[in-house]
Coordinates of C-alpha atoms (C1' of nucleotides) in Angstrom, one line a residue:
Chain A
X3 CA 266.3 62.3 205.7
X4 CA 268.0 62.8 208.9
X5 CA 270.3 66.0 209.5
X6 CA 274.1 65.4 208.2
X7 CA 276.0 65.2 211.5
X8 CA 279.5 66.9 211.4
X9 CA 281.3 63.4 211.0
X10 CA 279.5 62.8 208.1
X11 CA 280.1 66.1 206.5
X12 CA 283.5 65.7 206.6
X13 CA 283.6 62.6 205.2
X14 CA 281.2 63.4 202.4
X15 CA 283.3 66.5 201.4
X16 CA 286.2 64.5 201.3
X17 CA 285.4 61.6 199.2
X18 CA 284.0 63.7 196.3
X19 CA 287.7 65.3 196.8
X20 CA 289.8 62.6 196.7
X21 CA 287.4 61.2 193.9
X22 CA 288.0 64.0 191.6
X23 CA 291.2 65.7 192.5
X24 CA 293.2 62.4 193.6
X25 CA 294.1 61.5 197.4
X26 CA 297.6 63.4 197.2
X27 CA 296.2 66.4 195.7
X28 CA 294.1 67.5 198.3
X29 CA 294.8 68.9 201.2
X30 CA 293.6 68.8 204.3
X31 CA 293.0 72.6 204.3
X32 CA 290.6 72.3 201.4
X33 CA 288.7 69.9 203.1
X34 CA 288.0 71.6 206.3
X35 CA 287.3 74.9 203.9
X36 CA 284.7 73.3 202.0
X37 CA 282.9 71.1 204.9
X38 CA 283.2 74.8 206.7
X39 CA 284.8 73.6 209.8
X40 CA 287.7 74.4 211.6
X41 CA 290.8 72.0 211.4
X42 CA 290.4 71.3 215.2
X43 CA 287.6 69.9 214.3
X44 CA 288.8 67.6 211.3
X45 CA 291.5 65.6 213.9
X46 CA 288.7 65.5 216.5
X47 CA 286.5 63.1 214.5
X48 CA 289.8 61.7 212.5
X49 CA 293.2 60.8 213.8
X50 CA 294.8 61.1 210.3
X51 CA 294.2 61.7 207.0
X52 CA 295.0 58.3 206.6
X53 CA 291.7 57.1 208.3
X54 CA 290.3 59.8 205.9
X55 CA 290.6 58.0 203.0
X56 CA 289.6 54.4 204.8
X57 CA 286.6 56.3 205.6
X58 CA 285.9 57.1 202.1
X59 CA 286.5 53.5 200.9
X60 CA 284.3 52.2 203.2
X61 CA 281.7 54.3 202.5
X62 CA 282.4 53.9 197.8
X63 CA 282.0 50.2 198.8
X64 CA 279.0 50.6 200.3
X65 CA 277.5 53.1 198.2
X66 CA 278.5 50.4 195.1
X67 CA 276.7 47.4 196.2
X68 CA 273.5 49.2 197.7
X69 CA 273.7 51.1 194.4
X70 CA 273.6 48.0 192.4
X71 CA 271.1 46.1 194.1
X72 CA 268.5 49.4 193.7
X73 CA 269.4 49.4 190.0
X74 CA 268.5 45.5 189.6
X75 CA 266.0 45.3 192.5
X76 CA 263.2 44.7 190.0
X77 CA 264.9 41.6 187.8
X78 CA 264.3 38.3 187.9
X79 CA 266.4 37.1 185.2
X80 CA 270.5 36.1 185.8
X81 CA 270.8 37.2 182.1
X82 CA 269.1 40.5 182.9
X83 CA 271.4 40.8 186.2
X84 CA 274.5 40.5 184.4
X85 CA 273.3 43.0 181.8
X86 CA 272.0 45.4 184.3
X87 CA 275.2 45.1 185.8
X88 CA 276.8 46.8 182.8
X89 CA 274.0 49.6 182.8
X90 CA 275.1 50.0 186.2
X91 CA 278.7 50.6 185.8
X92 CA 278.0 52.5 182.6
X93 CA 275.6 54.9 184.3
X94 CA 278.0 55.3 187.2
X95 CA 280.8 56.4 184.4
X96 CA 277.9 58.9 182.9
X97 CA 276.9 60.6 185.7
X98 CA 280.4 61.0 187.2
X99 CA 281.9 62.6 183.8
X100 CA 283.5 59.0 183.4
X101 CA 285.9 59.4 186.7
X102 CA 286.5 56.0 186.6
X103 CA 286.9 53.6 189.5
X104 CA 287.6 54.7 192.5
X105 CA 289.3 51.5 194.0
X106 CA 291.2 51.5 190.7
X107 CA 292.3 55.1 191.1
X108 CA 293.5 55.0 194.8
X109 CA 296.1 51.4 194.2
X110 CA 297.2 53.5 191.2
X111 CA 298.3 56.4 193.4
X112 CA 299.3 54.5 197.1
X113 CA 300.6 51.8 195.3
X114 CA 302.5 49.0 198.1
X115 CA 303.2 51.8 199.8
X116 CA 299.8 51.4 201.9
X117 CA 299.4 47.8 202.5
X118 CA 296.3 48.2 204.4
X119 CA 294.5 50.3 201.4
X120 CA 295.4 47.9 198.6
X121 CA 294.1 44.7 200.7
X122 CA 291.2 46.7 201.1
X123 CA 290.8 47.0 197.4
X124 CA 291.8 43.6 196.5
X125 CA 289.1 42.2 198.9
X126 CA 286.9 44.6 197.4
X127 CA 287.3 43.5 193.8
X128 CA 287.0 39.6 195.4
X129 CA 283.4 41.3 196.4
X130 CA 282.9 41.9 193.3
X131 CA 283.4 39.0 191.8
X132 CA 281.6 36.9 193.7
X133 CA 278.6 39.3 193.3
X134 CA 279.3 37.9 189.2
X135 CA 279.6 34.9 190.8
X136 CA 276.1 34.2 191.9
X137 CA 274.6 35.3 189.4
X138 CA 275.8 33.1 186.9
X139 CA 275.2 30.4 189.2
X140 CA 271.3 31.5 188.6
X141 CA 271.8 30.8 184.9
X142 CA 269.6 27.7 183.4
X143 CA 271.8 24.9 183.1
X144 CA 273.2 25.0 179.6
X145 CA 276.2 22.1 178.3
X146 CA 279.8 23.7 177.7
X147 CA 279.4 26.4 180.4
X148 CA 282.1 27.0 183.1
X149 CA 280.7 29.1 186.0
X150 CA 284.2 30.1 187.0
X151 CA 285.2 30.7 183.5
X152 CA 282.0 32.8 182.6
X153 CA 282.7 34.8 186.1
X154 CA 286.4 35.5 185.1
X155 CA 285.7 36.4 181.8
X156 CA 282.3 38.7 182.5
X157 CA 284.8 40.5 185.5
X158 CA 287.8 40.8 183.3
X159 CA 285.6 42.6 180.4
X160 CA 283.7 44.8 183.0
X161 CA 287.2 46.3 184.3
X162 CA 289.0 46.5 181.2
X163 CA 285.3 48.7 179.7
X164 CA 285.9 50.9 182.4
X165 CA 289.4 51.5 182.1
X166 CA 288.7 52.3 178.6
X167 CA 286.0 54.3 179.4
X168 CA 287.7 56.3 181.8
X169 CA 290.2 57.4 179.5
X170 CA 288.1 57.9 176.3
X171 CA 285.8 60.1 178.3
X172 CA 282.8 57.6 176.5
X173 CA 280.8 54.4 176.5
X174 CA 281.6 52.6 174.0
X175 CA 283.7 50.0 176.1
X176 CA 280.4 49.0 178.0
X177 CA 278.0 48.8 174.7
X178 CA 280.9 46.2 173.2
X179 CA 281.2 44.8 176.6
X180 CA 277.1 44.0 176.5
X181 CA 277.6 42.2 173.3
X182 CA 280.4 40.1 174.5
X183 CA 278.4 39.3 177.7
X184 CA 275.3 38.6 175.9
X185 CA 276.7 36.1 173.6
X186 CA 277.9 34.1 176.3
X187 CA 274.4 34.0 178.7
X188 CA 271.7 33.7 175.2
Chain B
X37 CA 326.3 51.5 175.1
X38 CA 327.3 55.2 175.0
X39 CA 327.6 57.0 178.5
X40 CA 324.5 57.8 180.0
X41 CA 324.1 61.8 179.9
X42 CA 322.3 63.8 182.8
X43 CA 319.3 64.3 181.2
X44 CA 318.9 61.1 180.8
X45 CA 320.1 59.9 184.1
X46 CA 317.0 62.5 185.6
X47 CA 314.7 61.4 183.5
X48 CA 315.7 57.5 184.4
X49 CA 315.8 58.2 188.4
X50 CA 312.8 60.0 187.8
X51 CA 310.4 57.6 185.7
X52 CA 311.0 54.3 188.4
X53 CA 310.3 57.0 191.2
X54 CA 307.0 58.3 189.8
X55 CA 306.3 54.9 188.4
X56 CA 307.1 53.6 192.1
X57 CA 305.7 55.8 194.4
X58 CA 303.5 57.7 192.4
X59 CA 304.0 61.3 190.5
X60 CA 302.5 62.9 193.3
X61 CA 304.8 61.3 196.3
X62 CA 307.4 62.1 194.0
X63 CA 309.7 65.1 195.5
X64 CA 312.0 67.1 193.5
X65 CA 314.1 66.8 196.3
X66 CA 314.2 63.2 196.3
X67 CA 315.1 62.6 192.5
X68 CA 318.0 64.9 192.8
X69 CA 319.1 62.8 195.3
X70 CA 319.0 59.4 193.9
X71 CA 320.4 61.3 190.4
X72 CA 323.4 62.6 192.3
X73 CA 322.7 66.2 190.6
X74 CA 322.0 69.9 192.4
X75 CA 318.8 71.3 191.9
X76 CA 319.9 73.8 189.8
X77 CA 320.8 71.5 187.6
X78 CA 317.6 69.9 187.2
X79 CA 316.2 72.6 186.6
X80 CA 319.0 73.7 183.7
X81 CA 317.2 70.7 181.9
X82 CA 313.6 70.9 182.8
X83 CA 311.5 74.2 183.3
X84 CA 309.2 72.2 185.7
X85 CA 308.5 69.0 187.3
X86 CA 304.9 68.8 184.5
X87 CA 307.8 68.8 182.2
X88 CA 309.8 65.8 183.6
X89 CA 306.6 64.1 183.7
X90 CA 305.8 64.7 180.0
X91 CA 309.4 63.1 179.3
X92 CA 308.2 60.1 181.3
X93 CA 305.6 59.4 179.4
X94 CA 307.0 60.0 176.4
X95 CA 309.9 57.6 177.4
X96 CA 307.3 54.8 178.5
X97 CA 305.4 54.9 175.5
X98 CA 308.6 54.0 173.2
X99 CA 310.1 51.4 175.3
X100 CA 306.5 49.9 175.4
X101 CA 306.4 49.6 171.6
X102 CA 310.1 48.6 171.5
X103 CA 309.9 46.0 173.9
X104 CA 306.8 44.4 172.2
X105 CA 308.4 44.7 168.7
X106 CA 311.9 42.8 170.4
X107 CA 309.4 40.4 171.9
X108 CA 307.5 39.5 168.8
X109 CA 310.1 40.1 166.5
X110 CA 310.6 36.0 165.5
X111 CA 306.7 35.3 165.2
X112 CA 305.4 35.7 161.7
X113 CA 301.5 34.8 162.4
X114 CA 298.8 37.0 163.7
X115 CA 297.6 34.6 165.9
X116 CA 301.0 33.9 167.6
X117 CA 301.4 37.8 167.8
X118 CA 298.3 38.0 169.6
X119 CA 299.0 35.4 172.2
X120 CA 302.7 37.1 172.8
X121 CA 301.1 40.3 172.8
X122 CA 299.5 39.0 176.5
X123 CA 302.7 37.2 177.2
X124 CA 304.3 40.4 176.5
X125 CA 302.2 42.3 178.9
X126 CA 302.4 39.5 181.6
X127 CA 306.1 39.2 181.2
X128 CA 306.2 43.5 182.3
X129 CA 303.8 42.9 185.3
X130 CA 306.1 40.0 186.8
X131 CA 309.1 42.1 186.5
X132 CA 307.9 45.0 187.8
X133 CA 306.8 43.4 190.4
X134 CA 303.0 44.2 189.6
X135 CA 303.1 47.6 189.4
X136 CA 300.4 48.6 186.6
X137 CA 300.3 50.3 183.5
X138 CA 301.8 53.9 183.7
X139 CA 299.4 55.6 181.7
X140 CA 296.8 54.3 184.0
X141 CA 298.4 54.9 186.9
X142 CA 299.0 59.0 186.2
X143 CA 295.5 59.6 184.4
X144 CA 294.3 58.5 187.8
X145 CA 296.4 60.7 189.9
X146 CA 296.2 63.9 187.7
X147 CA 292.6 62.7 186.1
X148 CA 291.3 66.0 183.8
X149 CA 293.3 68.5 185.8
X150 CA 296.0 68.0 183.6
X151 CA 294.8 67.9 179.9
X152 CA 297.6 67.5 177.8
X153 CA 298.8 64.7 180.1
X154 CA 295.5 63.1 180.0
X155 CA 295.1 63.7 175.7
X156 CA 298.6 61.9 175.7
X157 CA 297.3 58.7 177.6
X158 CA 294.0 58.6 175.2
X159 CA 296.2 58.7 172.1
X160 CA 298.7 55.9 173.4
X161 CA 295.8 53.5 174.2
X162 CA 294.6 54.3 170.7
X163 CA 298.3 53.6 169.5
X164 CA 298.1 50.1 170.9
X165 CA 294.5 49.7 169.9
X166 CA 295.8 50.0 166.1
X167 CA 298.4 47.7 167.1
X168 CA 296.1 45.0 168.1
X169 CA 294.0 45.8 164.5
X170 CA 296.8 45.6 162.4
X171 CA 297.7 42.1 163.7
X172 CA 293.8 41.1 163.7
X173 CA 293.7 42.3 159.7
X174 CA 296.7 39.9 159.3
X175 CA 294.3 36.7 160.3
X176 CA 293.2 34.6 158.1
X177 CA 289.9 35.0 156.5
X178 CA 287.1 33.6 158.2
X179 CA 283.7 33.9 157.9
X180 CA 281.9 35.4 160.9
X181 CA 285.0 37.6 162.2
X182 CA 283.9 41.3 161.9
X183 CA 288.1 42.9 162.3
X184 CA 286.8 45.5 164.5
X185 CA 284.6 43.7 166.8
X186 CA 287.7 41.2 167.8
X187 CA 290.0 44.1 168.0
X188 CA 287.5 45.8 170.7
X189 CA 287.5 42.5 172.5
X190 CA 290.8 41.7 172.6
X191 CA 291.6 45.2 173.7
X192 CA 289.2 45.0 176.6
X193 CA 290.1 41.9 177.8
X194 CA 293.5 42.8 177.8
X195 CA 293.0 46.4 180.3
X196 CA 291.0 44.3 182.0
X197 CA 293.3 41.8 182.8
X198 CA 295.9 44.3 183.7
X199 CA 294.2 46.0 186.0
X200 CA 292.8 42.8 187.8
X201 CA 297.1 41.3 187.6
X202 CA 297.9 44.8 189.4
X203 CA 295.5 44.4 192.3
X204 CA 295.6 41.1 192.8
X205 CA 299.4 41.1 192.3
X206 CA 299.6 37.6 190.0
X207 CA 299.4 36.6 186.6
X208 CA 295.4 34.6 186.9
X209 CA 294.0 37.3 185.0
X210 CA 296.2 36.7 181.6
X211 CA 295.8 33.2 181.8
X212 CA 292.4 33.7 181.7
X213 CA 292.7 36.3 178.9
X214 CA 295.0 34.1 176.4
X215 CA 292.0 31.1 176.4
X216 CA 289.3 34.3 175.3
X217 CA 291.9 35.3 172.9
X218 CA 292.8 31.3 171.7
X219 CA 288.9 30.8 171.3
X220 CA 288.8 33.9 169.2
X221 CA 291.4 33.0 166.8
X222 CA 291.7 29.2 166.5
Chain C
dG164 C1' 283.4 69.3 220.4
dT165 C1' 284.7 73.4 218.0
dC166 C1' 287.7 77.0 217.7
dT167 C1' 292.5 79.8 216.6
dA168 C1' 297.3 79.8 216.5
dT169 C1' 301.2 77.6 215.3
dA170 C1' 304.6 74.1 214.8
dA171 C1' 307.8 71.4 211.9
dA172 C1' 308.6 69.6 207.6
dT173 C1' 308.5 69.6 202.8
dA174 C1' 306.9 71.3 198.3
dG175 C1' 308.3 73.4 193.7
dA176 C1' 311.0 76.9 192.0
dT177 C1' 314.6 80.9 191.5
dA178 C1' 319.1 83.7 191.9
dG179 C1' 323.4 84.1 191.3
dA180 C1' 328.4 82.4 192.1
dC181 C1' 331.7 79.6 189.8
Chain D
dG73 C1' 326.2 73.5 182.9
dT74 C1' 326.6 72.6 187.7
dC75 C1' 326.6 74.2 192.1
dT76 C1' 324.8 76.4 197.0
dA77 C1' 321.7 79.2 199.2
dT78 C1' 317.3 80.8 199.7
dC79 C1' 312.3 82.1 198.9
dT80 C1' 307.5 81.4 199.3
dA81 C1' 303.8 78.6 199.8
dT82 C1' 301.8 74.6 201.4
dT83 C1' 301.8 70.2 203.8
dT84 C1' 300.0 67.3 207.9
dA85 C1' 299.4 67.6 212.5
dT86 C1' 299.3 69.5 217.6
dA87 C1' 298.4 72.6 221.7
dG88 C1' 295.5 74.8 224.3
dA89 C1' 291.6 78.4 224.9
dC90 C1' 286.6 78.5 225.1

DNA sequence: GTCTATAAATAGATAGAC
DNA sequence: GTCTATCTATTTATAGAC
């Protein structure tokens, strides 16, 4: 592992800020305390906060997908994908102390009023989907099966076991959402 | 209608501006403002700005249940009460121009820093988690319908579909979530 | 490229007159 | 019960020395 260069400091510092306090309810101040650096330094490598948090979405999104792709590196399956898929989330949920998403949780507090941030999201959650996407398309061929319908349902369940699980501080959402998704791929 | 007191006025202005912009981009300053009141008299009414945002929620939550009960209020069987239930929920994210649920909007601004906010989300999801079972009891028998298994379904796939309507600012996601719920119930 | 000092605006909240 | 004036702390951001 290379050395943690300045820029990246600051960015780590801040994500798992804005992750668990919220965007709005940290300050810059706090994050130049914590990555120990002096706030000249902070608007050397950033021009705003602003670019801040575009940072830190760039780098959750990346995180996600490599994330993912380590988790289900060793299957074969598209029924074991999609199910690993839920393990994934759910583990994510576990080890964070079920923070929820953070996509989710930054349009809930920038709203409209950040254009650029909620396209961001919007195009992430299209990620997303598609991700579903092809892996239903690896399913074997099976009469009354809708890929687009199996994608939209499998996303629409995987969000709303989040949500749930976000604010019910359990798992319980993802154990019912692996039954639901495992009655439509057996 | 009986004249609109100033409590009521500030705790109006106040819920579309946190609802709008977010609790956190909401300013004292600016919801004295749009109420038309001094500060001093804000604060004659509220002890703190927590305590305008407990009265927020507490206002959401029983226009929420109002609104369904006005909505629902000709339909006498459980599976047309399901299926206005998403309407219902549809009908609020088109006219507010796609702006979310509160209560998942402000558990992800304040998350756990704010505990009695956050205990009062959990218990309104539960509140229209009983909801959704009491109309799933109402069904008619069937064999092969475990009450609690479609209430957890239909209660996923209906977060789920909110949060997907609120990024993707249209209506796809309920669409998709009434033919889960028709399948379920026909 | 990192630092200190500071600006300029705004935050939530209080005191006390009327 | 509503008002104005004010307090203290904090916000994001900039200037300029080293």
């Amino acid at each position: 592992m290379k050395t943690e260069k300045v820029k990246e400091r600051i960015i780590r510092v801040a994500s798992d800020l804005f992750y668990k306090q919220g965007f709005n309810s940290t300050g810059i101040n706090q994050i130049i305390a914590e990555a120990d650096i002096a706030i000249g330094s902070l608007y050397n490598h950033f021009s705003s906060k602003n670019e801040l948090l575009q940072a830190y979405l760039i780098k959750e999104e990346l995180e996600w997908f490599n994330g993912f792709e380590e988790h289900a590196v060793n299957l074969s399956s598209a029924k074991d994908k999609l199910l690993a898929l839920v393990d994934y989330r759910k583990k994510l949920q576990d080890s964070t102390n079920f923070a929820g998403c953070h996509f989710i949780k930054i349009i809930s507090e920038v709203g409209e009023s950040n254009p650029a941030i909620s396209d961001f999201v919007k195009k992430h959650k299209e990620k997303q989907k598609t991700l579903i996407n092809d892996i239903v398309r690896e399913l074997p061929e099976q009469e009354s099966i809708d890929i687009d319908e199996v994608t939209e349902t499998i996303f629409i369940v995987l969000e709303g076991a989040l949500v749930i699980s976000t604010i019910n501080k359990n798992t319980k959402g993802f154990d019912h959402a692996k039954k639901i998704i495992q009655e439509i791929v057996s």
